[in-house]
Coordinates of C-alpha atoms in Angstrom, one line a residue:
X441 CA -69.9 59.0 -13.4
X442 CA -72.0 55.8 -12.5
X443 CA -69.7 55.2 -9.3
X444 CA -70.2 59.2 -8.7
X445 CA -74.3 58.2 -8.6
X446 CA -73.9 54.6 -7.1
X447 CA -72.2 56.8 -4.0
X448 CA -74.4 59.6 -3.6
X449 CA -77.6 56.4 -3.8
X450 CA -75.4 54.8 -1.0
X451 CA -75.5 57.8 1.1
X452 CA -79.0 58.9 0.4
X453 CA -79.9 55.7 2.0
X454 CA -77.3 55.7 4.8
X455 CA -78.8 58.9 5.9
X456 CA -82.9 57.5 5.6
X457 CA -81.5 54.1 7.3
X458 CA -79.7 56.4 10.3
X459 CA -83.3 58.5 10.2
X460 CA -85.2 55.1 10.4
X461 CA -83.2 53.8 13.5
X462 CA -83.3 57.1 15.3
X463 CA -87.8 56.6 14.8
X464 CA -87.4 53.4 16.7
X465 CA -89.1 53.9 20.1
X466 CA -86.8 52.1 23.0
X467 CA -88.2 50.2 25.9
X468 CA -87.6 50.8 29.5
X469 CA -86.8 47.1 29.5
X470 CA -83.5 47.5 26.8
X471 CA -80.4 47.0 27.4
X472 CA -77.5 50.0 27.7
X473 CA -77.0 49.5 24.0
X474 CA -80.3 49.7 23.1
X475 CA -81.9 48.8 19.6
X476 CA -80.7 51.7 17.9
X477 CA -77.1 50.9 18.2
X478 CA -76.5 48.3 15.5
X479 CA -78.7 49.9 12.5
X480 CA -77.1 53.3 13.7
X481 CA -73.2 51.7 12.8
X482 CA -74.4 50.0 9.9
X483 CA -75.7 53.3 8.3
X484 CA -72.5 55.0 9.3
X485 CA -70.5 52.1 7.2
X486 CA -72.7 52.6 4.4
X487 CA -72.5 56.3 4.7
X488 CA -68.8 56.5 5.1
X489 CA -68.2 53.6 2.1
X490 CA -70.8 55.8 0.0
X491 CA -68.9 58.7 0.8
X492 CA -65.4 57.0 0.0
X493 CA -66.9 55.6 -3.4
X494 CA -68.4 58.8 -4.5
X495 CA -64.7 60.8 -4.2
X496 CA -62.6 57.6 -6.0
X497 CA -65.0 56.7 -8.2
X498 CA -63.2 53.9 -10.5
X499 CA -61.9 55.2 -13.8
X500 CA -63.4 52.7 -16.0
X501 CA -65.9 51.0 -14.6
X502 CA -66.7 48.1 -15.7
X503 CA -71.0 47.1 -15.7
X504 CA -71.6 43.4 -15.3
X505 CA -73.6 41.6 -18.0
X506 CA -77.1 41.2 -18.3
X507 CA -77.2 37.5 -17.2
X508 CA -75.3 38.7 -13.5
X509 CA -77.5 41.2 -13.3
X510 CA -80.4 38.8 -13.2
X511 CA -78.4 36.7 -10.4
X512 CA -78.1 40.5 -8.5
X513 CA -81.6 41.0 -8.6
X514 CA -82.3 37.8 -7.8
X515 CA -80.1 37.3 -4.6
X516 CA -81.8 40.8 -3.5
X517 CA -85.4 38.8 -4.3
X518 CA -84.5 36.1 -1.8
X519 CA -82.7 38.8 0.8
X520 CA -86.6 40.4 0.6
X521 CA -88.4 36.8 0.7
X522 CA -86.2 35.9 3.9
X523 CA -87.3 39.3 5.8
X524 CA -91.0 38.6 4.8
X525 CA -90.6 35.0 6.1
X526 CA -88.2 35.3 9.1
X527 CA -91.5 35.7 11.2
X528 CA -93.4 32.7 9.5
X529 CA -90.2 29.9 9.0
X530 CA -88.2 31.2 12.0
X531 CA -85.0 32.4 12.2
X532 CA -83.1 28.7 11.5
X533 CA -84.9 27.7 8.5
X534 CA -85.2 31.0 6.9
X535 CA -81.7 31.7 7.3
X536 CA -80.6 28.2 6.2
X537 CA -82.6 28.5 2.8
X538 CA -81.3 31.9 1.8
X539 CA -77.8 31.2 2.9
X540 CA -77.8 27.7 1.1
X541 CA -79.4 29.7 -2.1
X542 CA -76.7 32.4 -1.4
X543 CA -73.9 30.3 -1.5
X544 CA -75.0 27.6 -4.2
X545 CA -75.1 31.2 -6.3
X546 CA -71.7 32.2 -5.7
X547 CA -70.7 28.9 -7.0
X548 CA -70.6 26.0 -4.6
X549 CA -71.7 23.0 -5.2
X550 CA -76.0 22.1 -4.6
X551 CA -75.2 19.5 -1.6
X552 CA -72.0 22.2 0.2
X553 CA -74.4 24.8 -0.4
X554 CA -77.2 23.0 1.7
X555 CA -74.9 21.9 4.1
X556 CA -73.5 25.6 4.5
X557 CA -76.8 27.0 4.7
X558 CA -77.5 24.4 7.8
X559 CA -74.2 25.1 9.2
X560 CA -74.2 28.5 9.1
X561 CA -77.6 28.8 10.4
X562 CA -77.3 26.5 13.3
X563 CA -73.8 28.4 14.1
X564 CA -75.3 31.9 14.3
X565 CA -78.2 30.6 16.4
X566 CA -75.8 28.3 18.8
X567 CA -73.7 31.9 19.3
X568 CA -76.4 34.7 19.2
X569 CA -79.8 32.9 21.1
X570 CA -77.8 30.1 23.0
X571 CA -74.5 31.8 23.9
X572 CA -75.5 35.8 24.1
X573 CA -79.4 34.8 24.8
X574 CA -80.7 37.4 22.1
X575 CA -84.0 36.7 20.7
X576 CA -84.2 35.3 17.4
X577 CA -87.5 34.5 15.3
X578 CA -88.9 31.7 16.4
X579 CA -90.6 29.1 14.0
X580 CA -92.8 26.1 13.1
X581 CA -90.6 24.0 15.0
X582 CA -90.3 26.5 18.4
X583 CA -86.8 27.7 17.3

């Protein structure tokens, strides 16, 4: 029954994350994608996942314990603190603290975990501002 719920959630916000994308005004400047395009697939994976999970829900599903629920809440915590500092830190450092947080979570160790946060943030940067020439937040230190 809670997979049945967790499903029907999913889709519920599938369907006000494909509403939110469609509300975004485009700009005669955009490109042929246009801004719309990436929030508009990612609400059609959730919706289709939700969708999938509500019809096979799992038999006996198992709930995780109190003490990885914590971690849950707390990983979504830091997902909210980098949105609110993406603007303020810049897209490098903000995505190098959460990642290195992230992945020190899911069990690396403190010094792999700070030198995968770097990594991977300097990585996506390299392919999507340097490579592709999107705009990423810029921060303190002008990237």
């Amino acid at each position: 029954m809670s997979d049945r719920i967790f499903g029907l959630v999913g889709l519920a916000l599938a369907i006000f994350f494909a509403w939110a994308a469609l509300q975004i005004e485009e700009s005669f400047l955009s490109d042929e994608v246009g801004p719309k395009a990436f929030p508009l697939i990612i609400a059609g994976i959730l919706g289709i996942s939700s969708i999938f999970i509500a019809l096979k829900p799992d038999a006996d599903p198992e709930w995780p314990s109190l003490g990885r629920l914590v971690e849950i809440l707390a990983a979504v915590v830091v997902m909210i603190l980098y949105a609110e500092f993406l603007p303020i830190a810049g897209f490098v450092i903000a995505t190098a603290v959460a990642a290195a947080y992230l992945t020190w979570r899911l069990g690396s160790p403190v010094l792999s975990s700070l030198l995968i946060g770097v990594l991977t943030s300097v990585g996506i940067y390299v392919v999507f501002h340097l490579l592709l020439g999107l705009s990423l937040a810029r921060g303190p230190l002008g990237f």
